[in-house]
Amino acid sequence: MSGVIRGDFGVSPITGRSVNSEIASQLPVSLELTLFAMVISTIIGIPLGILAAVHANRAWDFVIRINLLVVFSIPIFVAGILLLLIGSRYLGPFYTSSYIPLSEDVVGNLRSMFLPALAISIPVSAMTMQMTRTSMLEMLGQPYITMATAKGAKQRSILYIHALKNAMPPVLTLLGFQFGILLGGLFVVEAIFSLPGLGRGLLVAIGQRDYPLVMAITMVIAAAFVIVNVIVDLTYPILDPRQKATS
């Protein structure tokens, strides 16, 4: 236990390698996959949420919400298998089935990571869109937005300067929570796409009863979730000064 406290998880009884070296080789893959998935979910979810809020209860709003509800209902393992089949059959030069490290080939790495990141980000994108829409609708109904509109402020200025900035704190909090969801999806996606990350490593370690490695990966994933949520809590007052004044 003293070694664990110092960050020394010992030696794997299966491979004979240091557990720390196993973690060091797997962590960058999972970290890159998770961050890539968060970027994709943000790029998809926030603009669609803004669009749905601007066109609330109209055609665009219903189309976006229904489509994302359908997408959200697709399990990660089903999305992963479908994307794997699509990538191998139709994408050709734009997809590679073998993992390529970022340090070796940036373009090749993106080709090997895009579909796994897309598969794991699908349910998160729907959550981001819904939270952005709800928060934007709340902000657009505030008196200061009505006053800015009455004074003749441009629609773009009202949306992106006044409403969006104040609508972001709840979305940011959700992104911190979604980081944990993405970590949970690593096990399935990394197994489907044969990525040498923590998720696949944990499944292999459980099957081999490699308990030191199982404990180490579990602690690393838990620590990553805690660290990200602490960062989110520290960032919250920057976006919403009222929280800083309250605290």
Short mmCIF file of C-alpha atoms in Angstrom, two decimals:
data_model
loop_
_atom_site.label_atom_id
_atom_site.label_comp_id
_atom_site.label_asym_id
_atom_site.label_seq_id
_atom_site.Cartn_x
_atom_site.Cartn_y
_atom_site.Cartn_z
CA MET A 1 0.00 0.00 0.00
CA SER A 2 2.90 2.37 0.71
CA GLY A 3 4.10 1.83 -2.86
CA VAL A 4 0.67 2.70 -4.22
CA ILE A 5 0.66 5.94 -2.23
CA ARG A 6 4.02 6.83 -3.81
CA GLY A 7 2.69 5.97 -7.27
CA ASP A 8 4.53 2.65 -7.51
CA PHE A 9 2.08 -0.11 -8.46
CA GLY A 10 4.66 -2.88 -8.56
CA VAL A 11 5.22 -5.50 -11.26
CA SER A 12 2.63 -7.35 -13.32
CA PRO A 13 2.72 -11.08 -12.46
CA ILE A 14 1.55 -11.89 -16.01
CA THR A 15 3.87 -9.83 -18.22
CA GLY A 16 6.71 -9.30 -15.75
CA ARG A 17 6.78 -5.62 -16.69
CA SER A 18 6.41 -2.68 -14.37
CA VAL A 19 2.77 -1.70 -13.96
CA ASN A 20 3.81 1.95 -14.25
CA SER A 21 5.31 1.29 -17.70
CA GLU A 22 2.10 -0.47 -18.76
CA ILE A 23 0.08 2.56 -17.65
CA ALA A 24 2.51 4.95 -19.36
CA SER A 25 2.04 3.17 -22.69
CA GLN A 26 -1.76 2.97 -22.46
CA LEU A 27 -2.69 6.31 -20.88
CA PRO A 28 -1.83 8.57 -23.87
CA VAL A 29 -4.11 6.52 -26.15
CA SER A 30 -7.11 6.75 -23.82
CA LEU A 31 -6.46 10.40 -23.01
CA GLU A 32 -6.27 11.31 -26.70
CA LEU A 33 -9.43 9.33 -27.47
CA THR A 34 -11.35 10.98 -24.64
CA LEU A 35 -10.25 14.52 -25.52
CA PHE A 36 -10.94 13.91 -29.22
CA ALA A 37 -14.44 12.67 -28.35
CA MET A 38 -15.09 15.73 -26.16
CA VAL A 39 -14.03 18.03 -29.01
CA ILE A 40 -16.36 16.24 -31.43
CA SER A 41 -19.30 16.31 -28.99
CA THR A 42 -18.71 20.03 -28.34
CA ILE A 43 -18.46 20.87 -32.05
CA ILE A 44 -21.69 18.97 -32.74
CA GLY A 45 -23.70 19.66 -29.58
CA ILE A 46 -23.21 23.37 -28.89
CA PRO A 47 -23.96 24.74 -32.41
CA LEU A 48 -27.00 22.45 -32.76
CA GLY A 49 -28.18 23.51 -29.30
CA ILE A 50 -27.91 27.18 -30.26
CA LEU A 51 -29.73 26.53 -33.55
CA ALA A 52 -32.50 24.64 -31.76
CA ALA A 53 -32.89 27.43 -29.19
CA VAL A 54 -33.06 30.16 -31.84
CA HIS A 55 -35.71 28.19 -33.74
CA ALA A 56 -37.46 26.87 -30.61
CA ASN A 57 -40.72 24.99 -31.24
CA ARG A 58 -40.30 25.32 -34.99
CA ALA A 59 -39.25 22.91 -37.73
CA TRP A 60 -35.48 23.13 -37.18
CA ASP A 61 -35.90 22.56 -33.45
CA PHE A 62 -38.03 19.44 -33.89
CA VAL A 63 -35.77 17.98 -36.61
CA ILE A 64 -32.62 18.43 -34.50
CA ARG A 65 -34.16 17.09 -31.30
CA ILE A 66 -35.76 14.04 -32.92
CA ASN A 67 -32.60 13.09 -34.80
CA LEU A 68 -30.39 13.46 -31.73
CA LEU A 69 -32.91 11.50 -29.64
CA VAL A 70 -32.62 8.63 -32.13
CA VAL A 71 -28.83 8.90 -32.11
CA PHE A 72 -28.76 9.02 -28.30
CA SER A 73 -30.72 5.76 -28.19
CA ILE A 74 -28.01 3.88 -30.10
CA PRO A 75 -25.77 1.91 -27.69
CA ILE A 76 -22.06 2.69 -27.93
CA PHE A 77 -21.14 -0.86 -28.94
CA VAL A 78 -23.69 -0.79 -31.79
CA ALA A 79 -22.42 2.60 -32.98
CA GLY A 80 -18.84 1.33 -32.77
CA ILE A 81 -19.54 -1.79 -34.83
CA LEU A 82 -21.51 0.18 -37.46
CA LEU A 83 -18.78 2.79 -37.79
CA LEU A 84 -16.13 0.07 -38.00
CA LEU A 85 -18.02 -1.59 -40.86
CA ILE A 86 -18.60 1.74 -42.62
CA GLY A 87 -14.97 2.75 -42.23
CA SER A 88 -13.54 -0.51 -43.52
CA ARG A 89 -15.95 -0.76 -46.46
CA TYR A 90 -16.57 2.79 -47.67
CA LEU A 91 -14.00 5.23 -46.28
CA GLY A 92 -10.95 3.51 -47.75
CA PRO A 93 -7.95 5.89 -47.60
CA PHE A 94 -9.65 8.05 -44.96
CA TYR A 95 -9.64 5.27 -42.36
CA THR A 96 -7.05 2.85 -41.01
CA SER A 97 -7.93 -0.10 -38.81
CA SER A 98 -4.57 -0.20 -37.00
CA TYR A 99 -3.62 2.33 -34.35
CA ILE A 100 -0.91 4.80 -35.37
CA PRO A 101 0.78 6.78 -32.55
CA LEU A 102 0.56 10.55 -32.73
CA SER A 103 4.35 10.85 -32.49
CA GLU A 104 4.83 8.78 -35.65
CA ASP A 105 2.22 10.22 -38.01
CA VAL A 106 -0.25 12.97 -37.11
CA VAL A 107 -2.53 12.43 -40.11
CA GLY A 108 -2.44 8.65 -39.72
CA ASN A 109 -3.21 9.01 -36.03
CA LEU A 110 -6.27 11.14 -36.75
CA ARG A 111 -7.43 8.61 -39.33
CA SER A 112 -7.18 5.80 -36.79
CA MET A 113 -8.82 7.75 -33.95
CA PHE A 114 -11.66 9.63 -35.66
CA LEU A 115 -14.22 6.81 -35.88
CA PRO A 116 -13.59 5.52 -32.32
CA ALA A 117 -13.91 9.09 -31.00
CA LEU A 118 -17.09 9.60 -33.02
CA ALA A 119 -18.59 6.36 -31.67
CA ILE A 120 -17.92 7.29 -28.06
CA SER A 121 -19.10 10.89 -28.49
CA ILE A 122 -22.52 10.10 -30.00
CA PRO A 123 -24.57 9.97 -26.75
CA VAL A 124 -22.58 12.84 -25.25
CA SER A 125 -23.33 15.09 -28.25
CA ALA A 126 -27.07 14.70 -27.66
CA MET A 127 -26.69 15.63 -23.98
CA THR A 128 -24.58 18.68 -24.87
CA MET A 129 -27.14 19.82 -27.43
CA GLN A 130 -30.06 19.49 -25.01
CA MET A 131 -28.27 21.33 -22.20
CA THR A 132 -27.14 24.12 -24.56
CA ARG A 133 -30.68 24.51 -25.89
CA THR A 134 -32.23 24.64 -22.41
CA SER A 135 -29.65 27.10 -21.09
CA MET A 136 -29.87 29.33 -24.19
CA LEU A 137 -33.67 29.44 -24.00
CA GLU A 138 -33.41 30.53 -20.37
CA MET A 139 -30.93 33.29 -21.24
CA LEU A 140 -32.91 34.48 -24.29
CA GLY A 141 -35.91 34.98 -22.01
CA GLN A 142 -34.04 37.27 -19.62
CA PRO A 143 -35.01 40.99 -19.42
CA TYR A 144 -31.55 42.22 -20.48
CA ILE A 145 -31.88 40.29 -23.75
CA THR A 146 -35.26 41.92 -24.38
CA MET A 147 -33.74 45.32 -23.64
CA ALA A 148 -30.80 44.69 -25.99
CA THR A 149 -33.23 43.68 -28.73
CA ALA A 150 -35.35 46.79 -28.15
CA LYS A 151 -32.24 48.98 -28.45
CA GLY A 152 -31.55 47.51 -31.87
CA ALA A 153 -28.58 45.29 -31.05
CA LYS A 154 -27.61 42.86 -33.79
CA GLN A 155 -28.93 39.32 -33.48
CA ARG A 156 -25.41 37.88 -33.70
CA SER A 157 -24.24 40.15 -30.88
CA ILE A 158 -27.19 39.17 -28.70
CA LEU A 159 -26.63 35.45 -29.27
CA TYR A 160 -22.87 35.15 -28.95
CA ILE A 161 -21.92 38.01 -26.63
CA HIS A 162 -24.85 38.31 -24.24
CA ALA A 163 -26.72 34.99 -24.26
CA LEU A 164 -24.11 32.33 -25.07
CA LYS A 165 -21.53 33.47 -22.53
CA ASN A 166 -24.07 33.35 -19.70
CA ALA A 167 -25.46 30.04 -20.93
CA MET A 168 -22.08 28.28 -20.86
CA PRO A 169 -21.57 27.53 -17.10
CA PRO A 170 -24.21 24.73 -16.98
CA VAL A 171 -22.84 23.31 -20.23
CA LEU A 172 -19.31 23.39 -18.82
CA THR A 173 -20.46 21.52 -15.72
CA LEU A 174 -22.11 18.93 -17.96
CA LEU A 175 -18.86 18.51 -19.93
CA GLY A 176 -17.07 17.61 -16.71
CA PHE A 177 -19.72 14.99 -15.96
CA GLN A 178 -19.54 13.72 -19.53
CA PHE A 179 -15.82 13.09 -19.13
CA GLY A 180 -16.77 10.25 -16.79
CA ILE A 181 -19.24 8.89 -19.35
CA LEU A 182 -16.54 8.93 -22.01
CA LEU A 183 -14.15 7.11 -19.69
CA GLY A 184 -16.80 4.44 -19.21
CA GLY A 185 -17.15 4.06 -22.97
CA LEU A 186 -13.43 3.43 -23.41
CA PHE A 187 -13.79 -0.27 -22.55
CA VAL A 188 -16.20 -0.98 -25.39
CA VAL A 189 -14.73 1.28 -28.08
CA GLU A 190 -11.11 0.35 -27.48
CA ALA A 191 -12.02 -3.34 -27.63
CA ILE A 192 -13.97 -2.91 -30.90
CA PHE A 193 -11.28 -0.85 -32.64
CA SER A 194 -8.32 -2.70 -31.03
CA LEU A 195 -6.85 0.45 -29.49
CA PRO A 196 -4.05 -0.16 -26.95
CA GLY A 197 -5.57 2.07 -24.26
CA LEU A 198 -6.58 1.79 -20.61
CA GLY A 199 -10.05 0.42 -21.38
CA ARG A 200 -8.83 -2.51 -23.43
CA GLY A 201 -5.91 -2.97 -21.03
CA LEU A 202 -8.31 -3.26 -18.10
CA LEU A 203 -10.44 -5.87 -19.87
CA VAL A 204 -7.34 -7.93 -20.70
CA ALA A 205 -6.02 -7.55 -17.15
CA ILE A 206 -9.33 -8.72 -15.67
CA GLY A 207 -9.37 -11.74 -17.96
CA GLN A 208 -5.79 -12.63 -16.95
CA ARG A 209 -6.42 -11.84 -13.27
CA ASP A 210 -3.61 -9.31 -13.32
CA TYR A 211 -4.75 -7.63 -10.11
CA PRO A 212 -1.95 -5.03 -9.75
CA LEU A 213 -2.70 -3.73 -13.25
CA VAL A 214 -6.47 -3.79 -12.62
CA MET A 215 -6.02 -1.74 -9.45
CA ALA A 216 -3.65 0.71 -11.13
CA ILE A 217 -5.89 1.36 -14.15
CA THR A 218 -8.95 1.77 -11.92
CA MET A 219 -7.15 4.32 -9.74
CA VAL A 220 -5.82 6.24 -12.75
CA ILE A 221 -9.30 6.49 -14.31
CA ALA A 222 -10.83 7.60 -10.99
CA ALA A 223 -8.08 10.19 -10.48
CA ALA A 224 -8.58 11.54 -14.01
CA PHE A 225 -12.31 11.97 -13.39
CA VAL A 226 -11.68 13.82 -10.10
CA ILE A 227 -9.02 16.09 -11.63
CA VAL A 228 -11.22 17.09 -14.57
CA ASN A 229 -14.15 17.94 -12.30
CA VAL A 230 -11.90 20.02 -10.04
CA ILE A 231 -10.71 21.94 -13.12
CA VAL A 232 -14.34 22.50 -14.15
CA ASP A 233 -15.20 23.81 -10.67
CA LEU A 234 -12.24 26.21 -10.81
CA THR A 235 -13.22 27.43 -14.27
CA TYR A 236 -16.89 27.97 -13.39
CA PRO A 237 -16.39 31.35 -11.59
CA ILE A 238 -14.45 32.66 -14.60
CA LEU A 239 -17.47 32.19 -16.86
CA ASP A 240 -19.98 33.24 -14.20
CA PRO A 241 -18.54 35.95 -11.86
CA ARG A 242 -21.68 35.70 -9.71
CA GLN A 243 -20.43 32.35 -8.44
CA LYS A 244 -17.14 33.95 -7.39
CA ALA A 245 -18.98 36.71 -5.57
CA THR A 246 -21.20 34.17 -3.81
CA SER A 247 -18.26 32.01 -2.72
#
